[in-house]
GROMACS .gro file of C-alpha atoms in nm:
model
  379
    1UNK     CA    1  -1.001   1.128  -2.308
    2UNK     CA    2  -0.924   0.763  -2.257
    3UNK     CA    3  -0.832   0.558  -1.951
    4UNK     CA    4  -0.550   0.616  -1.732
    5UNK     CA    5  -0.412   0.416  -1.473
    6UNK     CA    6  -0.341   0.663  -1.167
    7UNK     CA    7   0.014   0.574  -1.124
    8UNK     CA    8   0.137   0.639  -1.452
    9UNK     CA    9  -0.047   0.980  -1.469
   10UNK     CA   10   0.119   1.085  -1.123
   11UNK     CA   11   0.446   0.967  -1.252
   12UNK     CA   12   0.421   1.168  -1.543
   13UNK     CA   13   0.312   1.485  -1.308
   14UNK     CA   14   0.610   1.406  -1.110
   15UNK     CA   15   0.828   1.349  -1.383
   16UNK     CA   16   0.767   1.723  -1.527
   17UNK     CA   17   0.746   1.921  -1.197
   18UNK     CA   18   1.106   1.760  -1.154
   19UNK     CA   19   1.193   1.918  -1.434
   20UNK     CA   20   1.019   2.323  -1.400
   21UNK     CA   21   1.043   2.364  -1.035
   22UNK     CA   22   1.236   2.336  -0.719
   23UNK     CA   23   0.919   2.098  -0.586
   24UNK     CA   24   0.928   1.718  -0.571
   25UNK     CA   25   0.606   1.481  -0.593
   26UNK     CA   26   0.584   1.143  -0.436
   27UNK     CA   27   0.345   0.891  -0.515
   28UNK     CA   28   0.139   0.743  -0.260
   29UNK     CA   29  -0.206   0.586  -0.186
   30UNK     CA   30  -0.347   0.308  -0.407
   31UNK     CA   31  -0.412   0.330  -0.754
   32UNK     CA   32  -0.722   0.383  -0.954
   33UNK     CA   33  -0.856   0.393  -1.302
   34UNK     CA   34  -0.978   0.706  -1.428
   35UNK     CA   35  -1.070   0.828  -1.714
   36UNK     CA   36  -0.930   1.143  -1.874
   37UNK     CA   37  -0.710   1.429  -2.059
   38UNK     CA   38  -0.352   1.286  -1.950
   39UNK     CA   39  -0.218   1.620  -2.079
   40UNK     CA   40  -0.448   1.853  -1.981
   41UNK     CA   41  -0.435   1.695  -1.652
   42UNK     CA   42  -0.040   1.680  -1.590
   43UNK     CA   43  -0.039   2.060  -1.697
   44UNK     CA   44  -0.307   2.119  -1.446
   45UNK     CA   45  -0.117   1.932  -1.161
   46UNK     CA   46   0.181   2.087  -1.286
   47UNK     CA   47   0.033   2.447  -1.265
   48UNK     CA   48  -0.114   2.385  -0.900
   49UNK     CA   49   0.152   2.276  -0.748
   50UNK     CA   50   0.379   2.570  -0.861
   51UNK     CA   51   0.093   2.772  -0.718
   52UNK     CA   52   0.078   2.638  -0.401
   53UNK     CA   53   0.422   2.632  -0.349
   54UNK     CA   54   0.446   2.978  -0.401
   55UNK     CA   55   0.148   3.076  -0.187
   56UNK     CA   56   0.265   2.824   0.125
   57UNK     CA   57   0.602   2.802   0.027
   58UNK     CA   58   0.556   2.368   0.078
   59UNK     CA   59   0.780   2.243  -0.140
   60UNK     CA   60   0.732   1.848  -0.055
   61UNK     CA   61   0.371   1.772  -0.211
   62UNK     CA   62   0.217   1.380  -0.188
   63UNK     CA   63  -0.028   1.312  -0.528
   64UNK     CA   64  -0.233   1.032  -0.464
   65UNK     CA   65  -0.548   0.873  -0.630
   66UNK     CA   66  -0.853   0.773  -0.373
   67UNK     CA   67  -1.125   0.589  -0.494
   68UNK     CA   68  -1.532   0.646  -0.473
   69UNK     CA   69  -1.616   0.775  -0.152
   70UNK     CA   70  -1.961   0.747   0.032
   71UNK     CA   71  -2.135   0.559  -0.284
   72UNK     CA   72  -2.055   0.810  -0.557
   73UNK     CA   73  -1.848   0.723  -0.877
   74UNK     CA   74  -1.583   1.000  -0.872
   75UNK     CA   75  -1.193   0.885  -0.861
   76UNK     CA   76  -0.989   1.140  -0.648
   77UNK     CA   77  -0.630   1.276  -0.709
   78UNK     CA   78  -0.547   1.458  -0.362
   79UNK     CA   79  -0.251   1.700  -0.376
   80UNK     CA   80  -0.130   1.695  -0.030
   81UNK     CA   81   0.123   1.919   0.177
   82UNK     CA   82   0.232   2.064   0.496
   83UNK     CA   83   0.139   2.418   0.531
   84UNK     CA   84  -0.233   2.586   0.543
   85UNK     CA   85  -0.495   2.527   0.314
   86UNK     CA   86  -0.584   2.741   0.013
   87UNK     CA   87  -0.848   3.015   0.049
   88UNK     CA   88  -1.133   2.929  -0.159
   89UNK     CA   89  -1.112   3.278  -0.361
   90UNK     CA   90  -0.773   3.264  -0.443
   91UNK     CA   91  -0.855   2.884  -0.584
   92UNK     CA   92  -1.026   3.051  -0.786
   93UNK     CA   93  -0.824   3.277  -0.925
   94UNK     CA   94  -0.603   3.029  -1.037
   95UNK     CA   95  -0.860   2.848  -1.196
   96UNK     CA   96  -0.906   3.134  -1.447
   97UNK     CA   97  -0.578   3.174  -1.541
   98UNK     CA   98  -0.413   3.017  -1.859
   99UNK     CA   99  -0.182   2.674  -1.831
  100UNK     CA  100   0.178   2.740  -1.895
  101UNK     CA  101   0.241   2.498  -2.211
  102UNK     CA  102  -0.144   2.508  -2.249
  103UNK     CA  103  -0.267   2.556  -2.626
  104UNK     CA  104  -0.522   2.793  -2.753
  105UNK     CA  105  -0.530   2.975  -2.394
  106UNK     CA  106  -0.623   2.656  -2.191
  107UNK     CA  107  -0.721   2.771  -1.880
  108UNK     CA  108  -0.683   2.544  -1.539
  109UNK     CA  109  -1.062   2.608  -1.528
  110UNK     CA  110  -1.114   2.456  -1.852
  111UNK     CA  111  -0.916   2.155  -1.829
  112UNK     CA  112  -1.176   2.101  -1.469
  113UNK     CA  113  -1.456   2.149  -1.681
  114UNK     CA  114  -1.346   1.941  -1.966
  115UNK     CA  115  -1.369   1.629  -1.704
  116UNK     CA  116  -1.715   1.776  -1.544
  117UNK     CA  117  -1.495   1.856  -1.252
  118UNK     CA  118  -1.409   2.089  -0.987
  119UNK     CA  119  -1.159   2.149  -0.742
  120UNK     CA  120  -1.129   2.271  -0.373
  121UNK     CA  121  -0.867   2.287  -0.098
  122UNK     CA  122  -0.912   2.189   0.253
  123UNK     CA  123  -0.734   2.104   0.578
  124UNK     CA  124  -0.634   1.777   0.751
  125UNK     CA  125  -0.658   1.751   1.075
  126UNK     CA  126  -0.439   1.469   1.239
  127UNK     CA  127  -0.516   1.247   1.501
  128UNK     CA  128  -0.476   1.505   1.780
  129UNK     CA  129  -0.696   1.735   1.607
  130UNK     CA  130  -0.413   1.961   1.476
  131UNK     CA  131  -0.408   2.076   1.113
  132UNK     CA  132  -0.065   2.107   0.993
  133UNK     CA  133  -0.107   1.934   0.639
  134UNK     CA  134  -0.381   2.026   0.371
  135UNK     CA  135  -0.481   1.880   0.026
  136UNK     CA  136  -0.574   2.018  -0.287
  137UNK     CA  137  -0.898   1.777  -0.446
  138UNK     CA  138  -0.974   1.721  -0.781
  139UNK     CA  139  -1.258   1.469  -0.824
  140UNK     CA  140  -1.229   1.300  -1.188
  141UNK     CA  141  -1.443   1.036  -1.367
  142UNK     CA  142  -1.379   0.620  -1.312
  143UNK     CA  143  -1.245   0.426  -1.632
  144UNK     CA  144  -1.494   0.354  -1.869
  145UNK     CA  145  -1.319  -0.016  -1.942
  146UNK     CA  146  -1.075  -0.062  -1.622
  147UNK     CA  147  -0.847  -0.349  -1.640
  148UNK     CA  148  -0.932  -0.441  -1.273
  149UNK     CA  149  -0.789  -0.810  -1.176
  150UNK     CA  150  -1.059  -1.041  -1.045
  151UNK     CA  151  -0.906  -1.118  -0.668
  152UNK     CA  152  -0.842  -1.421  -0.577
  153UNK     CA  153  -1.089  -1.688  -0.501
  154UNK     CA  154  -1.196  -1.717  -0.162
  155UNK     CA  155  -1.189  -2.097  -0.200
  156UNK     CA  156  -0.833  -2.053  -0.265
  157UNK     CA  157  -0.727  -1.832   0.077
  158UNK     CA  158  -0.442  -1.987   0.196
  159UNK     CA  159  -0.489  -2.177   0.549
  160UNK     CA  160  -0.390  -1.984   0.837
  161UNK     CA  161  -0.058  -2.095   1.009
  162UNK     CA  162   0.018  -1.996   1.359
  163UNK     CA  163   0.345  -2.098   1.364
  164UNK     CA  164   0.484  -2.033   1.748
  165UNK     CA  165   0.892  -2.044   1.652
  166UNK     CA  166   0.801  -1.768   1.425
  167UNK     CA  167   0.511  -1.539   1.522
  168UNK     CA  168   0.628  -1.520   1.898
  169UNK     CA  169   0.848  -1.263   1.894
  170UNK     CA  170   1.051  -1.084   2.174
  171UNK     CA  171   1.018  -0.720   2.288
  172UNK     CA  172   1.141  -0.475   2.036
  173UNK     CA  173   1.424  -0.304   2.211
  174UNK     CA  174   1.469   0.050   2.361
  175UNK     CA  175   1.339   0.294   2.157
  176UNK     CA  176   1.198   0.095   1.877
  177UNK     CA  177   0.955  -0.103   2.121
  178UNK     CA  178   0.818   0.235   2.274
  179UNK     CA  179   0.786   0.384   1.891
  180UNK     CA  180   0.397   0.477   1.815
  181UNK     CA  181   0.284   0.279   1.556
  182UNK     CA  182   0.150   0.574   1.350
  183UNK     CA  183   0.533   0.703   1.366
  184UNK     CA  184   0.738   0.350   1.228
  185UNK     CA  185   0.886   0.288   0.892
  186UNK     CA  186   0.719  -0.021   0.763
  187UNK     CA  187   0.796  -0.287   0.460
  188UNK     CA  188   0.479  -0.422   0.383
  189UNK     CA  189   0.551  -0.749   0.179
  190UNK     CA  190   0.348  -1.069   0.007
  191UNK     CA  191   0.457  -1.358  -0.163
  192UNK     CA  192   0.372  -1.571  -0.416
  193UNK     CA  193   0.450  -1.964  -0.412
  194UNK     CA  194   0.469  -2.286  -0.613
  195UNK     CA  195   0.281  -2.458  -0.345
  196UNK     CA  196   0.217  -2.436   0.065
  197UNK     CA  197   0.463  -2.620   0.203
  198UNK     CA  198   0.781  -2.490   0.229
  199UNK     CA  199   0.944  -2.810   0.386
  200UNK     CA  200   0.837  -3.074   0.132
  201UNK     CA  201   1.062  -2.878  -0.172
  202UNK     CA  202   0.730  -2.528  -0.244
  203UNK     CA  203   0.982  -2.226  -0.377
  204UNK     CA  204   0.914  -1.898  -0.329
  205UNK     CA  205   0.812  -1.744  -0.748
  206UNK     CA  206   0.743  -1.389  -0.640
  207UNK     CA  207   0.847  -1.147  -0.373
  208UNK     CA  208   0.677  -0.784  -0.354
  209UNK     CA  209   0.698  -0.525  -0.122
  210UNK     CA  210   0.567  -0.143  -0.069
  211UNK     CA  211   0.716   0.076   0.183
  212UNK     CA  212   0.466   0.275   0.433
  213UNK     CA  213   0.632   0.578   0.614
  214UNK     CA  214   0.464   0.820   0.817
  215UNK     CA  215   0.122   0.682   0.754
  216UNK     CA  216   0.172   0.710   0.334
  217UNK     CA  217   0.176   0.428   0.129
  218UNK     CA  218   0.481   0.492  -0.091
  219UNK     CA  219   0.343   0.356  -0.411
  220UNK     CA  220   0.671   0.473  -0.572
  221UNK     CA  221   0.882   0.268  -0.359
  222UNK     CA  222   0.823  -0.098  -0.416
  223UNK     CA  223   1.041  -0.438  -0.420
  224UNK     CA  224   0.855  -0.659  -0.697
  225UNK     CA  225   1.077  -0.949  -0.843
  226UNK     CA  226   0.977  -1.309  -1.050
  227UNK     CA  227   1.196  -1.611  -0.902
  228UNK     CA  228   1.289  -1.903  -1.089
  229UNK     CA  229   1.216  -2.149  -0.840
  230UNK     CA  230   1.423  -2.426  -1.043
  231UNK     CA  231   1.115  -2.708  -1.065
  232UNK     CA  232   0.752  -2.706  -1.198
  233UNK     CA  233   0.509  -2.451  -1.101
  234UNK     CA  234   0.210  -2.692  -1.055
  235UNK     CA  235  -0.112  -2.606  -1.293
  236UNK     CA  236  -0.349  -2.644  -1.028
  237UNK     CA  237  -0.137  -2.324  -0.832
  238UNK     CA  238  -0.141  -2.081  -1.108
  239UNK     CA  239  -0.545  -1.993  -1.093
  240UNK     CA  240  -0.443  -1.847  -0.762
  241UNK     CA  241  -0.160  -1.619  -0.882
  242UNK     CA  242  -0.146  -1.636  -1.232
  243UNK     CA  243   0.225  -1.698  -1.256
  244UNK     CA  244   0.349  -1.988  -1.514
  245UNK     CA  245   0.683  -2.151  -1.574
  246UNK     CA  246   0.799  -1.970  -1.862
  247UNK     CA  247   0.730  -1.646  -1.684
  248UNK     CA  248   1.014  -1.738  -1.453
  249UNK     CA  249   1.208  -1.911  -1.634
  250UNK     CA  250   1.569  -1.737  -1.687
  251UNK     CA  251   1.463  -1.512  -1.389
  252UNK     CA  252   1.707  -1.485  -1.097
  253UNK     CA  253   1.664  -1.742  -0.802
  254UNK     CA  254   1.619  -1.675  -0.447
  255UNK     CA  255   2.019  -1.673  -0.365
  256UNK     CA  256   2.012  -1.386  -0.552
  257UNK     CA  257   1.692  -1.200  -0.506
  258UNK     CA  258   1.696  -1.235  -0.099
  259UNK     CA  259   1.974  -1.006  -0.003
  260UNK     CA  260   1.818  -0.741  -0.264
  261UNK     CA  261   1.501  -0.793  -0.071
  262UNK     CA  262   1.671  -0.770   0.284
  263UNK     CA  263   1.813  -0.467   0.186
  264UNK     CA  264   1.512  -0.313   0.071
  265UNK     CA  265   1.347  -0.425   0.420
  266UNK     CA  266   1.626  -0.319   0.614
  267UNK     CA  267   1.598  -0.047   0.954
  268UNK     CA  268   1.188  -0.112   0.916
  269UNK     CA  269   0.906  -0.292   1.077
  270UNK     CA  270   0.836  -0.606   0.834
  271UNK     CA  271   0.404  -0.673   0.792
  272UNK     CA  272   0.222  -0.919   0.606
  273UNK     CA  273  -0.079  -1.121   0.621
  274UNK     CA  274  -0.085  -1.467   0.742
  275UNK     CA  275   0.286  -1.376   0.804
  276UNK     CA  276   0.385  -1.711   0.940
  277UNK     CA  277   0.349  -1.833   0.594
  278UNK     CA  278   0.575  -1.611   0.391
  279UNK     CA  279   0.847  -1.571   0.685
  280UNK     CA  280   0.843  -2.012   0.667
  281UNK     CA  281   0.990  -1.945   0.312
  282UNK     CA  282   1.237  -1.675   0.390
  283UNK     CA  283   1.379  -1.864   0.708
  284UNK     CA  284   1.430  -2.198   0.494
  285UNK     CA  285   1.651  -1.970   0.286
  286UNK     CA  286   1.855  -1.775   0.461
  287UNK     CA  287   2.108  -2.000   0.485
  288UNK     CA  288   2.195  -2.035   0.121
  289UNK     CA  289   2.160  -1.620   0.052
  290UNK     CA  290   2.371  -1.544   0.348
  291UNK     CA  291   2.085  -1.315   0.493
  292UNK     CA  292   1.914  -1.277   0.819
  293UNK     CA  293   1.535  -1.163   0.805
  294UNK     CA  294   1.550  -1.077   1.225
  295UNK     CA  295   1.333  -0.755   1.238
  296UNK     CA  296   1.018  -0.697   1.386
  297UNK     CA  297   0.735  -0.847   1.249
  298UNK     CA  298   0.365  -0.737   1.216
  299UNK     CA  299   0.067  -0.989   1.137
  300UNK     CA  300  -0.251  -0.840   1.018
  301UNK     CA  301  -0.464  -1.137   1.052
  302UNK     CA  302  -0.313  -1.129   1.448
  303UNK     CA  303  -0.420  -0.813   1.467
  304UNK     CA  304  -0.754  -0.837   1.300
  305UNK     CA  305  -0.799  -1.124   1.593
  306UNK     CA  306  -0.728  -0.901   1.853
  307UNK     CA  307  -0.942  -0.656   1.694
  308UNK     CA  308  -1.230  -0.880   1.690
  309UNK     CA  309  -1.198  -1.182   1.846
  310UNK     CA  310  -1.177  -1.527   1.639
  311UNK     CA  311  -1.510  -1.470   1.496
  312UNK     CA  312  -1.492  -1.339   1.169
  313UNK     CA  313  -1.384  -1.371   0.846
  314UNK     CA  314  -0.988  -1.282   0.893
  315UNK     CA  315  -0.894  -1.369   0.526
  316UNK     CA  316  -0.753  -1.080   0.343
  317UNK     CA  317  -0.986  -1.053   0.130
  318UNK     CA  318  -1.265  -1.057   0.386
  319UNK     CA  319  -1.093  -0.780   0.617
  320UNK     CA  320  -1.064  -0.564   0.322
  321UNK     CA  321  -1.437  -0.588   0.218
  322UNK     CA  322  -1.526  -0.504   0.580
  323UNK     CA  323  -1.302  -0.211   0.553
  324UNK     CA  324  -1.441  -0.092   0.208
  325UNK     CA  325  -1.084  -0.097   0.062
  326UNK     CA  326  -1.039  -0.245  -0.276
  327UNK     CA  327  -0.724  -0.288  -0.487
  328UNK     CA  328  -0.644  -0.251  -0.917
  329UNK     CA  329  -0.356  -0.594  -0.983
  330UNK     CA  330  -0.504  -0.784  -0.646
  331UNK     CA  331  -0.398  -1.096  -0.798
  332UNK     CA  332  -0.058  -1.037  -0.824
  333UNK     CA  333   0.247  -1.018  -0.490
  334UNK     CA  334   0.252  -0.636  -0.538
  335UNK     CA  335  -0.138  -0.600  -0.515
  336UNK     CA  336  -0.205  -0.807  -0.229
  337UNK     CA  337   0.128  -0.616  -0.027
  338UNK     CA  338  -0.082  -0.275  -0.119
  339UNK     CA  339  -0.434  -0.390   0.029
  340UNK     CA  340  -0.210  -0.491   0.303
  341UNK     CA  341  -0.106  -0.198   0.379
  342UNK     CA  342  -0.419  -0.010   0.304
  343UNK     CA  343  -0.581  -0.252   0.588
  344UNK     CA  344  -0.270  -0.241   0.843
  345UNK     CA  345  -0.302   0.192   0.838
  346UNK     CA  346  -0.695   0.141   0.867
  347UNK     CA  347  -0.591  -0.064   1.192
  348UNK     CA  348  -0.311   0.142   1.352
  349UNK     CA  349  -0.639   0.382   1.379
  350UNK     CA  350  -0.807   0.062   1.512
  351UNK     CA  351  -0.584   0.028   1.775
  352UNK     CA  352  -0.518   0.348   1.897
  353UNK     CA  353  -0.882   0.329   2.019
  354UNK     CA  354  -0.770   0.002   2.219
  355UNK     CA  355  -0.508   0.134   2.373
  356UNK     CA  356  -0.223  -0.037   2.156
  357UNK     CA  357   0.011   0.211   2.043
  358UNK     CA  358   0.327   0.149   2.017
  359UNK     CA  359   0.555  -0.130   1.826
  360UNK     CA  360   0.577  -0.317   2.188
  361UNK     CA  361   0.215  -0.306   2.254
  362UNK     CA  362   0.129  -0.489   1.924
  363UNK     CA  363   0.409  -0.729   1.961
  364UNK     CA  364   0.281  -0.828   2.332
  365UNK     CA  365  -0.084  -0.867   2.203
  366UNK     CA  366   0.005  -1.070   1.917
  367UNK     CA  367   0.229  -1.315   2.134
  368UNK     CA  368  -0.059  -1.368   2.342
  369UNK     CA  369  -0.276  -1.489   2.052
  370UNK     CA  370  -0.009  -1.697   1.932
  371UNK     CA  371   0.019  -1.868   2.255
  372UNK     CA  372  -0.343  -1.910   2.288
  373UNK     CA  373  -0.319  -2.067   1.966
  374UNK     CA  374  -0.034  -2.299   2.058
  375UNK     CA  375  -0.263  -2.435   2.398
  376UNK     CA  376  -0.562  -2.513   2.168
  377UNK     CA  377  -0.353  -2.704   1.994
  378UNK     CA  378  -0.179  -2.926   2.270
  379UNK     CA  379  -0.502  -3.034   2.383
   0.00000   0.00000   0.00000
């Protein structure tokens, strides 16, 4: 038993179903700490999903970790497919039954009780009330000792830019704009800089990304890159994101690292908090890296304001304690692009209930805003 970090358990689960079975795993969700068997438990996972593929027939499953739920201390790994649910009694069949690979006749039911577990199956109804997908949940203890980064200092948030050039945006067109945003293929993205103003010689040090499709967070597909911004990172910048100059030094520079980036983003709806900011840095740069960043573009902290108004703490760390969704690595680019997304999904949900529902919708609220913003500031 020691302490695992989700994704690297999942990977390994994913790694030897690849291997045994005509099944595939993808990573989503956000990653925990737990604390167990890393064998025992990637034989169990293993052994499930061959069983559920052969009672359903799924043979596309989603492994994700979700953490404590409803003020208990139990870390989640949710198997998740398309198909029905599996019947309590034949759950429990399997559970008796020894682990292929297992030693000493391991059964799946030992390797549950090993971790004071238990497992069940249930379905998941979607927003219409249909139940086409179900999950397989095994509830597993936290870390004992997780290496959880400290987020970053609220004193620190950076200031919020309403830029009107950038954040008002035109219609999406055709069949893009009438898209439901539950249904688009997003890059969610962050980065990290030397300082906040782009104009005055800041560089770009960090780009990360995480791609959300059909309402997953695709932990397994990320962009995450160091830049060597060519000058001084200045000391009283790195508290904030922990990046110094002879982590990037030698790395490649933006030239390069933008038209990897562009095609990592490209056919899907860009998001990002305070996205004024980070889209500043990319436009100053296109130039030079022969690229053109002119997709859609979603703002959370827009749409937290048109959520709740301008009162409110709109930072992202405040929107994602009011949400109750916390993050493992929030101080790095790839951290703060996952509680991103985490909060943008929570407020696709948000929205629906407002009536905002497709790419257009969003895109004609958050105009407004900006504009609203732009008139304050004239007078």
């Amino acid at each position: 038993m020691s302490d695992i970090h989700s994704n690297n358990l999942i990977n390994l689960v994913a790694h030897r179903v690849g291997t045994e079975s005509p099944t595939t795993v993808t990573l989503t969700g956000l990653p925990q700490w737990v604390h167990g068997d890393s064998h025992g438990l990637v034989l169990l996972f293993a052994y499930l999903i061959e069983k559920v593929h052969g009672l359903t027939g799924a043979t596309a499953f989603d492994l994700e970790a979700a953490g404590p739920q409803d003020g208990d201390r139990w870390v989640y790994l949710d198997l998740v497919w398309e198909g029905p649910a599996v019947p309590s009694a034949t759950l429990d069949g399997w559970l008796d039954q020894t682990l292929p690979g297992g030693l000493g006749g391991l059964s799946a039911g030992d390797v549950l009780q090993h971790h004071r577990s238990t497992a069940w199956s249930e379905p998941l109804p979607t927003a219409d009330g249909t139940a086409t997908r179900a999950r397989l949940r095994v509830p597993l203890p936290p870390a004992q000792s997780p290496r959880s980064a400290q987020p970053r200092p609220r004193a620190g948030a950076r200031p919020e830019f309403f830029d009107f050039g950038l954040l008002h945006q035109p219609l999406a067109t055709s069949e893009l704009g009438r898209t439901p945003l539950d249904r688009l293929h997003y890059v969610v993205f962050d980065t990290e800089t030397t300082g906040l103003s782009p104009s005055t010689g800041d560089e770009i040090i960090q780009i990360a990304a995480v791609r959300v499709v059909g309402g997953r967070i695709l932990t397994g597909e990320t962009f995450n890159t160091l830049v060597d911004p060519k000058r001084p990172i200045p000391p009283e910048s790195v508290p904030f994101h922990g990046i110094t100059d002879g982590m990037v030094v030698g790395k490649p520079t933006i030239d390069a690292v933008l038209p990897q980036f562009r095609g990592f983003v490209s056919g899907a709806v860009m998001v990002a908090h305070n996205a004024a900011f980070d889209l500043k840095f990319l436009k100053m740069k296109e130039r030079a890296a022969g690229v053109a960043f002119d997709c859609p573009v979603l703002d959370t902290m827009l749409l937290s304001r048109m959520l709740l108004g301008n009162d409110g703490d709109h930072t992202l760390d405040g929107i994602a304690e009011r949400l109750g969704i916390e993050v493992v690595d929030r101080h790095t680019a790839l951290g703060d692009s996952l509680v991103t997304a985490a909060v943008f999904l929570r407020m696709i949900e948000m929205l629906r209930e407002r009536d905002v529902r497709t790419l257009d919708d969003a895109i004609r609220g958050a105009n407004i805003l900006v504009e609203l913003a732009a008139r304050e500031r004239a007078f």
